[in-house]
């Protein structure tokens, strides 16, 4: 009987705690919406972060769109490699913003490899790019 009462009390305490947390979250959300003047969407937040990043980062380190022409040396581009973020309203997608670090081929020559199968590997050299999305 004592154990049952203790468990029932623990359940009541957990339900009250969950109700309090939900109330506080709802209160903070309503205050934030009142302070901003509208409900912020993910698209609004993304636009704000792009604006903020322009002020935060030095021009040399500004995030740029992940969209690159694919070409052979000395030839015109044969295609485009791009990672794009979709928009909820269905408008045209923009490339994601990434911070890029380029290591030129001559600075630290390291061949890159990947396996095509158990017996075939591809080895290639060139500039190395490291991308980081914020």
PDB file of C-alpha atoms in Angstrom:
ATOM      1  CA  UNK A   1       0.000   0.000   0.000  1.00  0.00           C
ATOM      2  CA  UNK A   2       2.837   2.391   0.865  1.00  0.00           C
ATOM      3  CA  UNK A   3       4.636   1.629  -2.399  1.00  0.00           C
ATOM      4  CA  UNK A   4       1.450   2.211  -4.419  1.00  0.00           C
ATOM      5  CA  UNK A   5       0.869   5.565  -2.696  1.00  0.00           C
ATOM      6  CA  UNK A   6       4.497   6.561  -3.298  1.00  0.00           C
ATOM      7  CA  UNK A   7       4.230   5.685  -6.999  1.00  0.00           C
ATOM      8  CA  UNK A   8       0.938   7.569  -7.370  1.00  0.00           C
ATOM      9  CA  UNK A   9       2.494  10.598  -5.688  1.00  0.00           C
ATOM     10  CA  UNK A  10       5.569  10.360  -7.965  1.00  0.00           C
ATOM     11  CA  UNK A  11       3.248  10.266 -10.992  1.00  0.00           C
ATOM     12  CA  UNK A  12       1.388  13.358  -9.735  1.00  0.00           C
ATOM     13  CA  UNK A  13       4.674  15.195  -9.150  1.00  0.00           C
ATOM     14  CA  UNK A  14       5.902  14.304 -12.676  1.00  0.00           C
ATOM     15  CA  UNK A  15       2.615  15.459 -14.264  1.00  0.00           C
ATOM     16  CA  UNK A  16       2.721  18.736 -12.302  1.00  0.00           C
ATOM     17  CA  UNK A  17       6.348  19.280 -13.322  1.00  0.00           C
ATOM     18  CA  UNK A  18       5.499  18.681 -17.005  1.00  0.00           C
ATOM     19  CA  UNK A  19       2.562  21.110 -16.763  1.00  0.00           C
ATOM     20  CA  UNK A  20       4.807  23.790 -15.204  1.00  0.00           C
ATOM     21  CA  UNK A  21       7.455  23.387 -17.908  1.00  0.00           C
ATOM     22  CA  UNK A  22       4.806  23.575 -20.657  1.00  0.00           C
ATOM     23  CA  UNK A  23       3.339  26.709 -19.074  1.00  0.00           C
ATOM     24  CA  UNK A  24       6.750  28.405 -18.896  1.00  0.00           C
ATOM     25  CA  UNK A  25       7.577  27.469 -22.494  1.00  0.00           C
ATOM     26  CA  UNK A  26       4.229  28.840 -23.697  1.00  0.00           C
ATOM     27  CA  UNK A  27       4.750  32.031 -21.659  1.00  0.00           C
ATOM     28  CA  UNK A  28       8.257  32.606 -23.058  1.00  0.00           C
ATOM     29  CA  UNK A  29       7.089  31.864 -26.608  1.00  0.00           C
ATOM     30  CA  UNK A  30       4.230  34.366 -26.344  1.00  0.00           C
ATOM     31  CA  UNK A  31       6.585  37.020 -24.910  1.00  0.00           C
ATOM     32  CA  UNK A  32       9.080  36.438 -27.727  1.00  0.00           C
ATOM     33  CA  UNK A  33       6.387  36.702 -30.405  1.00  0.00           C
ATOM     34  CA  UNK A  34       5.088  39.916 -28.772  1.00  0.00           C
ATOM     35  CA  UNK A  35       8.612  41.399 -28.637  1.00  0.00           C
ATOM     36  CA  UNK A  36       9.421  40.585 -32.288  1.00  0.00           C
ATOM     37  CA  UNK A  37       5.963  41.334 -33.594  1.00  0.00           C
ATOM     38  CA  UNK A  38       5.513  38.094 -35.519  1.00  0.00           C
ATOM     39  CA  UNK A  39       6.146  34.379 -35.358  1.00  0.00           C
ATOM     40  CA  UNK A  40       9.630  33.701 -36.733  1.00  0.00           C
ATOM     41  CA  UNK A  41       9.939  30.975 -39.365  1.00  0.00           C
ATOM     42  CA  UNK A  42      13.084  29.010 -40.183  1.00  0.00           C
ATOM     43  CA  UNK A  43      13.418  31.109 -43.356  1.00  0.00           C
ATOM     44  CA  UNK A  44      13.322  34.350 -41.304  1.00  0.00           C
ATOM     45  CA  UNK A  45      15.937  32.987 -38.922  1.00  0.00           C
ATOM     46  CA  UNK A  46      18.173  31.919 -41.833  1.00  0.00           C
ATOM     47  CA  UNK A  47      17.982  35.401 -43.365  1.00  0.00           C
ATOM     48  CA  UNK A  48      18.865  36.959 -40.013  1.00  0.00           C
ATOM     49  CA  UNK A  49      21.864  34.630 -39.598  1.00  0.00           C
ATOM     50  CA  UNK A  50      23.149  35.510 -43.100  1.00  0.00           C
ATOM     51  CA  UNK A  51      22.878  39.208 -42.153  1.00  0.00           C
ATOM     52  CA  UNK A  52      24.545  38.590 -38.777  1.00  0.00           C
ATOM     53  CA  UNK A  53      27.379  36.564 -40.347  1.00  0.00           C
ATOM     54  CA  UNK A  54      28.173  39.456 -42.725  1.00  0.00           C
ATOM     55  CA  UNK A  55      28.775  41.626 -39.655  1.00  0.00           C
ATOM     56  CA  UNK A  56      30.486  38.917 -37.572  1.00  0.00           C
ATOM     57  CA  UNK A  57      33.061  37.498 -39.999  1.00  0.00           C
ATOM     58  CA  UNK A  58      35.960  39.318 -41.629  1.00  0.00           C
ATOM     59  CA  UNK A  59      35.463  39.624 -45.388  1.00  0.00           C
ATOM     60  CA  UNK A  60      38.070  36.930 -46.103  1.00  0.00           C
ATOM     61  CA  UNK A  61      36.148  34.429 -43.941  1.00  0.00           C
ATOM     62  CA  UNK A  62      32.574  35.226 -44.999  1.00  0.00           C
ATOM     63  CA  UNK A  63      30.409  32.146 -45.567  1.00  0.00           C
ATOM     64  CA  UNK A  64      29.729  31.605 -49.262  1.00  0.00           C
ATOM     65  CA  UNK A  65      27.253  29.500 -51.203  1.00  0.00           C
ATOM     66  CA  UNK A  66      28.175  25.851 -51.815  1.00  0.00           C
ATOM     67  CA  UNK A  67      27.982  25.900 -55.599  1.00  0.00           C
ATOM     68  CA  UNK A  68      30.970  24.984 -57.751  1.00  0.00           C
ATOM     69  CA  UNK A  69      31.558  24.477 -61.456  1.00  0.00           C
ATOM     70  CA  UNK A  70      32.836  21.009 -62.366  1.00  0.00           C
ATOM     71  CA  UNK A  71      35.515  21.222 -65.054  1.00  0.00           C
ATOM     72  CA  UNK A  72      38.626  19.631 -66.414  1.00  0.00           C
ATOM     73  CA  UNK A  73      41.753  21.828 -66.434  1.00  0.00           C
ATOM     74  CA  UNK A  74      41.697  24.170 -69.422  1.00  0.00           C
ATOM     75  CA  UNK A  75      38.075  23.376 -70.354  1.00  0.00           C
ATOM     76  CA  UNK A  76      34.708  25.013 -69.889  1.00  0.00           C
ATOM     77  CA  UNK A  77      32.556  23.814 -66.984  1.00  0.00           C
ATOM     78  CA  UNK A  78      30.789  20.535 -67.619  1.00  0.00           C
ATOM     79  CA  UNK A  79      28.342  20.840 -64.761  1.00  0.00           C
ATOM     80  CA  UNK A  80      27.652  22.257 -61.330  1.00  0.00           C
ATOM     81  CA  UNK A  81      27.974  20.704 -57.882  1.00  0.00           C
ATOM     82  CA  UNK A  82      25.659  22.417 -55.420  1.00  0.00           C
ATOM     83  CA  UNK A  83      24.041  21.681 -52.058  1.00  0.00           C
ATOM     84  CA  UNK A  84      20.840  23.666 -51.785  1.00  0.00           C
ATOM     85  CA  UNK A  85      18.366  24.281 -48.997  1.00  0.00           C
ATOM     86  CA  UNK A  86      14.700  24.060 -49.889  1.00  0.00           C
ATOM     87  CA  UNK A  87      12.296  26.826 -48.945  1.00  0.00           C
ATOM     88  CA  UNK A  88       8.943  26.120 -47.307  1.00  0.00           C
ATOM     89  CA  UNK A  89       7.142  28.511 -49.652  1.00  0.00           C
ATOM     90  CA  UNK A  90       8.398  26.592 -52.711  1.00  0.00           C
ATOM     91  CA  UNK A  91      10.474  29.473 -54.116  1.00  0.00           C
ATOM     92  CA  UNK A  92      13.855  28.878 -55.743  1.00  0.00           C
ATOM     93  CA  UNK A  93      16.346  27.115 -53.462  1.00  0.00           C
ATOM     94  CA  UNK A  94      19.631  28.794 -52.492  1.00  0.00           C
ATOM     95  CA  UNK A  95      22.970  27.057 -51.940  1.00  0.00           C
ATOM     96  CA  UNK A  96      23.800  26.457 -48.294  1.00  0.00           C
ATOM     97  CA  UNK A  97      26.310  28.903 -46.775  1.00  0.00           C
ATOM     98  CA  UNK A  98      29.656  27.346 -45.860  1.00  0.00           C
ATOM     99  CA  UNK A  99      32.987  28.609 -44.572  1.00  0.00           C
ATOM    100  CA  UNK A 100      35.704  27.332 -46.920  1.00  0.00           C
ATOM    101  CA  UNK A 101      39.384  26.590 -46.365  1.00  0.00           C
ATOM    102  CA  UNK A 102      41.430  25.896 -49.504  1.00  0.00           C
ATOM    103  CA  UNK A 103      44.775  24.094 -49.310  1.00  0.00           C
ATOM    104  CA  UNK A 104      46.516  24.541 -52.691  1.00  0.00           C
ATOM    105  CA  UNK A 105      48.031  21.437 -54.268  1.00  0.00           C
ATOM    106  CA  UNK A 106      51.648  22.627 -53.994  1.00  0.00           C
ATOM    107  CA  UNK A 107      51.400  23.590 -50.319  1.00  0.00           C
ATOM    108  CA  UNK A 108      50.894  20.088 -48.949  1.00  0.00           C
ATOM    109  CA  UNK A 109      50.745  17.467 -51.740  1.00  0.00           C
ATOM    110  CA  UNK A 110      48.670  14.547 -50.538  1.00  0.00           C
ATOM    111  CA  UNK A 111      47.016  12.238 -53.026  1.00  0.00           C
ATOM    112  CA  UNK A 112      43.386  11.434 -52.281  1.00  0.00           C
ATOM    113  CA  UNK A 113      41.980   7.946 -52.820  1.00  0.00           C
ATOM    114  CA  UNK A 114      38.701   6.103 -52.880  1.00  0.00           C
ATOM    115  CA  UNK A 115      37.761   2.545 -53.772  1.00  0.00           C
ATOM    116  CA  UNK A 116      35.564   1.739 -56.758  1.00  0.00           C
ATOM    117  CA  UNK A 117      35.527  -1.953 -55.877  1.00  0.00           C
ATOM    118  CA  UNK A 118      37.609  -4.464 -53.932  1.00  0.00           C
ATOM    119  CA  UNK A 119      40.288  -4.441 -56.642  1.00  0.00           C
ATOM    120  CA  UNK A 120      40.038  -0.929 -58.156  1.00  0.00           C
ATOM    121  CA  UNK A 121      41.078   2.314 -56.469  1.00  0.00           C
ATOM    122  CA  UNK A 122      41.063   5.878 -57.796  1.00  0.00           C
ATOM    123  CA  UNK A 123      43.924   8.178 -56.796  1.00  0.00           C
ATOM    124  CA  UNK A 124      43.930  11.880 -57.637  1.00  0.00           C
ATOM    125  CA  UNK A 125      45.621  15.110 -56.601  1.00  0.00           C
ATOM    126  CA  UNK A 126      44.636  18.749 -56.639  1.00  0.00           C
ATOM    127  CA  UNK A 127      43.553  21.546 -54.353  1.00  0.00           C
ATOM    128  CA  UNK A 128      41.871  20.390 -51.136  1.00  0.00           C
ATOM    129  CA  UNK A 129      38.791  22.221 -49.865  1.00  0.00           C
ATOM    130  CA  UNK A 130      37.367  21.924 -46.382  1.00  0.00           C
ATOM    131  CA  UNK A 131      33.784  23.153 -45.955  1.00  0.00           C
ATOM    132  CA  UNK A 132      31.994  23.910 -42.708  1.00  0.00           C
ATOM    133  CA  UNK A 133      28.330  24.810 -42.485  1.00  0.00           C
ATOM    134  CA  UNK A 134      27.247  27.142 -39.738  1.00  0.00           C
TER     135      UNK A 134
END
